[in-house]
Coordinates of C-alpha atoms in Angstrom, one line a residue:
X21 CA -24.3 -3.8 -49.8
X22 CA -24.3 -5.2 -46.2
X23 CA -20.8 -3.6 -45.6
X24 CA -21.9 -0.3 -47.1
X25 CA -24.9 -0.2 -44.9
X26 CA -22.9 -1.0 -41.9
X27 CA -20.4 1.8 -42.6
X28 CA -23.2 4.2 -43.2
X29 CA -24.8 3.3 -39.8
X30 CA -21.5 3.7 -38.0
X31 CA -20.9 7.1 -39.6
X32 CA -24.4 8.1 -38.6
X33 CA -24.0 6.9 -35.1
X34 CA -20.6 8.8 -34.8
X35 CA -22.1 11.9 -36.0
X36 CA -25.0 11.6 -33.7
X37 CA -22.8 11.0 -30.6
X38 CA -20.5 13.9 -31.4
X39 CA -23.3 16.2 -32.3
X40 CA -23.3 18.8 -29.4
X41 CA -20.9 16.7 -27.4
X42 CA -18.6 18.7 -25.1
X43 CA -15.4 16.8 -24.0
X44 CA -14.6 19.4 -21.5
X45 CA -17.7 18.9 -19.3
X46 CA -18.0 16.1 -16.8
X47 CA -20.2 13.4 -18.1
X48 CA -22.9 13.2 -15.4
X49 CA -26.6 14.0 -15.1
X50 CA -26.8 14.7 -11.5
X51 CA -24.1 16.8 -10.2
X52 CA -24.4 15.5 -6.6
X53 CA -23.4 11.9 -7.7
X54 CA -19.7 11.6 -8.6
X55 CA -18.5 9.9 -11.7
X56 CA -17.1 6.7 -10.9
X57 CA -13.7 5.7 -12.6
X58 CA -12.7 2.0 -12.4
X59 CA -8.9 1.4 -12.7
X60 CA -6.8 -1.7 -13.1
X61 CA -3.1 -2.2 -13.8
X62 CA -1.7 -4.9 -16.1
X63 CA 2.0 -5.1 -15.3
X64 CA 4.1 -6.3 -18.4
X65 CA 7.7 -5.7 -17.4
X66 CA 10.1 -4.6 -14.7
X67 CA 12.7 -2.5 -16.5
X68 CA 14.9 -2.0 -13.3
X69 CA 15.2 -0.8 -9.9
X70 CA 17.8 1.8 -9.0
X71 CA 18.7 1.1 -5.3
X72 CA 21.3 4.1 -5.3
X73 CA 18.7 6.6 -6.8
X74 CA 15.6 5.1 -5.2
X75 CA 13.9 4.8 -8.5
X76 CA 11.7 2.0 -10.0
X77 CA 10.9 1.6 -13.8
X78 CA 8.0 -0.5 -14.9
X79 CA 6.1 -1.2 -18.2
X80 CA 2.4 -1.9 -18.4
X81 CA -1.0 -0.6 -19.3
X82 CA -4.1 0.7 -17.2
X83 CA -7.6 -0.1 -18.0
X84 CA -10.0 2.9 -17.1
X85 CA -13.7 2.5 -17.3
X86 CA -16.4 4.9 -16.6
X87 CA -20.0 5.8 -17.7
X88 CA -20.4 8.5 -20.1
X89 CA -24.2 9.6 -20.0
X90 CA -23.6 11.5 -23.4
X91 CA -22.4 8.3 -25.2
X92 CA -25.5 6.2 -24.9
X93 CA -27.6 5.0 -27.7
X94 CA -30.2 2.3 -28.6
X95 CA -28.6 -0.4 -30.8
X96 CA -31.8 -1.2 -32.7
X97 CA -31.6 2.1 -34.2
X98 CA -28.3 1.6 -35.7
X99 CA -28.5 -1.9 -37.0
X100 CA -27.6 -3.6 -33.7
X101 CA -24.3 -1.7 -33.3
X102 CA -23.4 -2.2 -29.7
X103 CA -19.8 -0.9 -29.6
X104 CA -17.9 1.9 -31.3
X105 CA -14.2 2.9 -31.4
X106 CA -13.7 6.8 -31.0
X107 CA -10.3 8.8 -30.9
X108 CA -9.5 9.7 -27.6
X109 CA -9.1 13.4 -28.4
X110 CA -12.9 13.7 -29.1
X111 CA -14.2 12.4 -25.8
X112 CA -14.0 13.2 -22.2
X113 CA -11.4 11.3 -20.2
X114 CA -10.2 11.7 -16.5
X115 CA -7.0 13.8 -16.2
X116 CA -4.7 11.0 -14.6
X117 CA -1.1 11.4 -13.7
X118 CA 1.6 9.6 -11.8
X119 CA 1.8 11.5 -8.6
X120 CA 5.3 10.3 -7.5
X121 CA 6.9 10.3 -10.8
X122 CA 10.7 11.1 -11.1
X123 CA 10.0 12.9 -14.4
X124 CA 7.8 15.9 -15.1
X125 CA 4.2 15.3 -14.6
X126 CA 2.4 14.1 -17.9
X127 CA -1.2 13.2 -18.3
X128 CA -1.8 9.6 -19.2
X129 CA -2.8 9.0 -22.9
X130 CA -0.8 9.4 -26.1
X131 CA -2.0 11.3 -29.2
X132 CA -3.6 9.0 -31.8
X133 CA -4.9 6.4 -29.4
X134 CA -8.6 5.3 -29.1
X135 CA -11.4 4.5 -26.6
X136 CA -14.0 1.8 -26.9
X137 CA -17.6 2.9 -26.2
X138 CA -20.5 0.6 -25.4
X139 CA -24.0 1.5 -26.1
X140 CA -24.7 1.7 -22.2
X141 CA -22.2 4.5 -22.2
X142 CA -19.4 2.4 -20.7
X143 CA -16.1 3.9 -21.9
X144 CA -13.0 1.7 -21.8
X145 CA -9.6 3.3 -22.1
X146 CA -6.3 1.3 -22.0
X147 CA -3.2 3.5 -22.0
X148 CA 0.1 1.9 -22.3
X149 CA 2.9 3.4 -20.2
X150 CA 6.6 3.2 -19.3
X151 CA 6.7 4.6 -15.7
X152 CA 9.6 5.8 -13.6
X153 CA 8.6 6.6 -10.0
X154 CA 10.2 7.0 -6.5
X155 CA 10.6 4.1 -4.4
X156 CA 11.7 4.3 -0.5
X157 CA 14.5 1.5 -0.5
X158 CA 15.1 -0.5 2.6
X159 CA 18.6 -2.0 2.1
X160 CA 19.0 -3.4 5.7
X161 CA 19.3 -6.9 4.4
X162 CA 21.0 -6.2 1.0
X163 CA 21.4 -8.3 -0.9
X164 CA 18.7 -10.5 0.6
X165 CA 16.2 -7.5 0.7
X166 CA 12.7 -7.2 -0.5
X167 CA 11.6 -3.8 -1.8
X168 CA 8.0 -2.6 -1.5
X169 CA 7.5 0.2 -4.2
X170 CA 4.3 2.2 -4.2
X171 CA 2.8 3.8 -7.3
X172 CA 0.5 6.8 -6.7
X173 CA -2.0 7.4 -9.5
X174 CA -4.2 10.4 -9.1
X175 CA -6.7 12.4 -10.8
X176 CA -5.7 15.9 -11.3
X177 CA -8.0 19.0 -11.0
X178 CA -11.2 17.1 -9.5
X179 CA -12.0 16.4 -6.0
X180 CA -13.5 13.2 -4.6
X181 CA -17.0 15.0 -4.7
X182 CA -16.8 15.0 -8.5
X183 CA -14.8 11.9 -9.4
X184 CA -14.1 8.8 -7.5
X185 CA -11.6 6.0 -8.0
X186 CA -12.6 2.3 -7.6
X187 CA -10.3 -0.8 -8.2
X188 CA -11.7 -3.5 -10.3
X189 CA -9.4 -5.8 -8.4
X190 CA -7.4 -5.7 -5.3
X191 CA -4.1 -6.6 -7.0
X192 CA -2.2 -6.0 -10.1
X193 CA -2.8 -8.3 -13.2
X194 CA 0.6 -10.1 -13.9
X195 CA -0.7 -12.6 -16.4
X196 CA 1.7 -11.2 -19.0
X197 CA 4.6 -10.2 -16.7
X198 CA 7.9 -11.1 -18.1
X199 CA 10.6 -12.8 -16.0
X200 CA 13.2 -10.4 -14.6
X201 CA 16.8 -11.7 -14.0
X202 CA 17.6 -9.7 -10.9
X203 CA 14.1 -9.3 -9.1
X204 CA 11.3 -11.7 -8.4
X205 CA 7.8 -10.2 -8.2
X206 CA 6.3 -11.5 -4.9
X207 CA 2.9 -9.9 -4.6
X208 CA 0.9 -6.8 -5.4
X209 CA -1.9 -4.8 -4.0
X210 CA -4.2 -1.9 -5.2
X211 CA -6.2 0.5 -2.8
X212 CA -8.4 3.3 -3.8
X213 CA -8.6 6.4 -1.6
X214 CA -11.4 8.9 -2.0
X215 CA -11.2 11.6 0.5
X216 CA -13.6 14.7 0.4
X217 CA -12.0 17.8 -0.9
X218 CA -9.0 15.9 -2.0
X219 CA -8.2 14.3 -5.5
X220 CA -9.0 10.7 -5.9
X221 CA -6.0 8.5 -5.3
X222 CA -5.0 4.9 -6.0
X223 CA -1.9 3.3 -4.3
X224 CA -0.5 0.5 -6.4
X225 CA 2.0 -1.6 -4.3
X226 CA 4.5 -4.0 -5.8
X227 CA 6.9 -6.3 -3.7
X228 CA 10.0 -7.4 -5.3
X229 CA 12.6 -9.8 -3.8
X230 CA 16.1 -9.4 -5.0
X231 CA 17.8 -12.6 -6.5
X232 CA 20.9 -12.7 -4.3
X233 CA 23.1 -15.4 -5.9
X234 CA 25.0 -12.9 -8.0
X235 CA 25.7 -10.8 -5.0
X236 CA 26.6 -14.0 -2.8
X237 CA 29.2 -15.2 -5.3
X238 CA 30.6 -11.8 -6.3
X239 CA 30.5 -9.7 -3.0
X240 CA 29.9 -11.5 0.0
X241 CA 32.0 -14.7 -0.6
X242 CA 35.1 -12.7 -1.7
X243 CA 34.9 -10.5 1.5
X244 CA 34.5 -13.3 3.8
X245 CA 37.3 -15.3 2.1
X246 CA 39.7 -12.0 2.4
X247 CA 38.6 -11.9 6.1
X248 CA 39.6 -15.6 6.5
X249 CA 42.9 -14.9 4.7
X250 CA 43.9 -12.1 7.1
X251 CA 44.2 -14.9 9.7
X252 CA 46.9 -16.7 7.8
X253 CA 49.3 -13.8 8.1
X254 CA 50.3 -15.1 11.6
X255 CA 51.5 -18.4 10.0
X256 CA 54.0 -16.6 7.9
X257 CA 57.5 -16.7 9.4
X258 CA 58.7 -13.5 10.9
X259 CA 62.1 -13.8 9.0
X260 CA 60.3 -14.0 5.6
X261 CA 59.5 -10.3 5.6
X262 CA 56.2 -10.9 3.8
X263 CA 53.9 -10.3 6.6
X264 CA 53.4 -6.6 6.4
X265 CA 53.1 -6.6 2.6
X266 CA 50.5 -9.5 2.7
X267 CA 48.3 -7.8 5.4
X268 CA 48.4 -4.5 3.6
X269 CA 47.5 -6.1 0.3
X270 CA 44.4 -7.7 2.0
X271 CA 43.6 -4.2 3.6
X272 CA 43.5 -2.5 0.1
X273 CA 41.3 -5.4 -1.3
X274 CA 38.7 -4.7 1.6
X275 CA 38.7 -1.1 0.8
X276 CA 38.0 -1.8 -2.9
X277 CA 35.1 -4.1 -2.0
X278 CA 33.8 -1.5 0.4
X279 CA 33.9 1.1 -2.4
X280 CA 32.0 -1.5 -4.7
X281 CA 29.4 -1.9 -2.1
X282 CA 28.8 1.9 -1.7
X283 CA 28.3 2.3 -5.4
X284 CA 25.6 -0.3 -5.2
X285 CA 23.7 1.1 -2.1
X286 CA 21.9 4.4 -1.6
X287 CA 23.6 6.8 0.6
X288 CA 21.0 6.7 3.4
X289 CA 21.0 5.3 6.9
X290 CA 17.2 5.1 7.2
X291 CA 15.7 2.8 8.5
X292 CA 19.3 1.4 9.1
X293 CA 22.5 0.8 7.4
X294 CA 22.7 -2.3 5.3
X295 CA 24.0 -5.3 7.2
X296 CA 26.6 -6.0 4.5
X297 CA 27.9 -2.4 4.8
X298 CA 28.2 -2.9 8.5
X299 CA 30.1 -6.1 7.9
X300 CA 32.5 -4.6 5.3
X301 CA 33.2 -1.7 7.6
X302 CA 34.1 -4.1 10.5
X303 CA 36.1 -6.2 8.2
X304 CA 38.1 -3.2 7.1
X305 CA 38.8 -2.3 10.8
X306 CA 39.6 -6.0 11.3
X307 CA 42.2 -5.8 8.5
X308 CA 43.6 -2.5 9.7
X309 CA 44.0 -4.1 13.4
X310 CA 45.9 -6.9 11.9
X311 CA 48.2 -4.6 10.0
X312 CA 49.1 -2.8 13.2
X313 CA 49.5 -6.1 15.1
X314 CA 51.9 -7.4 12.5
X315 CA 53.9 -4.3 12.5
X316 CA 54.1 -4.2 16.2
X317 CA 55.0 -8.0 16.4
X318 CA 57.6 -7.5 13.8
X319 CA 59.1 -4.7 15.6
X320 CA 59.4 -6.6 18.8
X321 CA 60.6 -9.7 17.1
X322 CA 63.7 -7.9 15.6
X323 CA 64.7 -6.1 18.7
X324 CA 68.3 -6.7 20.0
X325 CA 68.6 -9.2 22.9
X326 CA 70.6 -6.4 24.7
X327 CA 67.4 -4.5 25.2
X328 CA 65.8 -5.2 28.7
X329 CA 62.4 -6.8 28.8
X330 CA 60.1 -5.2 31.3
X331 CA 59.1 -7.3 34.3
X332 CA 55.5 -7.2 33.5
X333 CA 56.2 -8.6 29.9
X334 CA 58.3 -11.4 31.4
X335 CA 55.4 -12.4 33.7
X336 CA 53.0 -12.6 30.7
X337 CA 55.5 -14.7 28.7
X338 CA 56.1 -17.0 31.7
X339 CA 52.2 -17.4 32.2
X340 CA 51.9 -18.2 28.7
X341 CA 54.7 -20.9 28.9
X342 CA 53.0 -22.2 31.9
X343 CA 49.8 -22.7 30.0
X344 CA 51.8 -24.3 27.1
X345 CA 53.9 -26.6 29.5
X346 CA 53.0 -29.7 27.4
X347 CA 54.5 -28.0 24.2
X348 CA 57.0 -30.1 22.2
X349 CA 59.9 -28.0 23.3
X350 CA 59.3 -28.7 26.9
X351 CA 58.2 -32.3 26.3
X352 CA 61.5 -33.1 24.2
X353 CA 63.6 -31.6 27.0
X354 CA 61.9 -33.5 29.7
X355 CA 62.2 -36.8 27.6
X356 CA 65.8 -36.3 27.1
X357 CA 66.2 -35.6 30.9
X358 CA 64.5 -38.9 31.7
X359 CA 66.7 -41.0 29.5
X360 CA 69.8 -39.8 31.2
X361 CA 70.9 -42.2 33.7
X362 CA 72.0 -39.7 36.3
X363 CA 68.9 -37.6 36.0
X364 CA 66.5 -37.4 39.0
X365 CA 63.2 -35.7 39.6
X366 CA 64.9 -32.5 40.7
X367 CA 67.0 -32.0 37.5
X368 CA 63.8 -32.5 35.5
X369 CA 62.1 -29.8 37.5
X370 CA 65.2 -27.5 37.2
X371 CA 65.1 -27.9 33.3
X372 CA 61.5 -27.0 33.3
X373 CA 61.9 -24.0 35.5
X374 CA 65.0 -22.9 33.4
X375 CA 62.8 -23.0 30.2
X376 CA 59.9 -21.1 31.9
X377 CA 62.3 -18.2 33.1
X378 CA 64.3 -18.0 29.9
X379 CA 62.5 -15.1 28.1
X380 CA 63.6 -13.3 24.8
X381 CA 61.9 -10.8 22.4
X382 CA 61.3 -13.6 19.9
X383 CA 59.2 -15.4 22.3
X384 CA 57.4 -12.1 23.3
X385 CA 56.6 -11.7 19.6
X386 CA 55.2 -15.3 19.2
X387 CA 53.1 -14.8 22.4
X388 CA 51.6 -11.7 20.6
X389 CA 50.9 -13.6 17.5
X390 CA 49.2 -16.3 19.4
X391 CA 47.1 -13.9 21.3
X392 CA 46.1 -12.0 18.1
X393 CA 45.2 -15.2 16.2
X394 CA 42.9 -16.4 18.8
X395 CA 41.3 -12.9 19.3
X396 CA 40.9 -12.3 15.4
X397 CA 39.5 -15.9 15.0
X398 CA 36.9 -15.1 17.8
X399 CA 36.1 -11.8 16.1
X400 CA 35.8 -13.3 12.7
X401 CA 33.2 -16.0 14.0
X402 CA 31.4 -13.3 16.0
X403 CA 30.9 -11.0 13.0
X404 CA 29.9 -13.9 10.7
X405 CA 27.5 -15.2 13.2
X406 CA 26.1 -11.7 13.8
X407 CA 25.4 -11.0 10.1
X408 CA 23.7 -14.6 9.5
X409 CA 21.5 -14.0 12.6
X410 CA 20.6 -10.5 11.4
X411 CA 19.6 -11.7 7.9
X412 CA 17.8 -14.7 9.2
X413 CA 15.5 -12.4 11.1
X414 CA 14.3 -10.8 7.9

């Protein structure tokens, strides 16, 4: 009998509330005072961030609350019933949309859902949603980047003089947020904007930091290792015939990694190209220059000794020999000269002078290899230091 009486009272309360109720009319007594709608977001999951398309997908539910003056009653008249659940289709609700959605505009609230109404007229509506919206990606420090994505929630069809948005909290509730393997949620914020003659708007910001270990192990480390391998091409003997093949293989590997990185990043240079893209491009040019250097060096090395060497080339080789006068070849000749009984200081100087003035194409090629090796090592260190310094400024 108690349950039957309770059901009867709820049925009577429901009929009394719906009697003459018009869900198409703004629930307010005084038209000069706008209806205040409170909003809060509970974030449940990050479905993904597409850096190429500039799209973020999240799952969560909103909590909307407002006072409906047509939904008030005295609990003592209905056996102390203080709350009631009513189908969403039967009551007024704010027409809320995601203003920067990548899909077609749809109003929040699925058919068959309910709202909870308090005897004071406080209506609580909690629609659950999967949202995909645009996000301006800044991949300058990729893969050590932090993305700030802003969701714009707007009331459609009403101005701020009729409806206003307020945030019940200045951030997003992440109590039930699930762990994401690729991104780490850093912090959130929620700001309401109510400008006269414009629709009420709430801007919800979420800041995600990329977990970079996967990209370091599968992109950055292999590329830097390939750049280091390029230097070893100058240690291969010229007569082996493997120099050009080795350098071209590394060049193609760098092209492959550059293609992989381009598929991961958006085709934009605003606010700036990614540091890793710049490093990959420099590494590609670096490999290409090594291929050119190896070809030129090999061509010079295999020239016939009958071809005349230009005087300016001879002078460069002599200067190179002079700086390397303590080389084993010079040292061994000088030592052998000293052990000869009839050797004097003049003969030692003559042997050294003959060595310095004896120039052939093989020596020219070796000089080019040494200069190229030092230059490319310096360039490699410079590029690596530049990338590290740039990323450390983040």
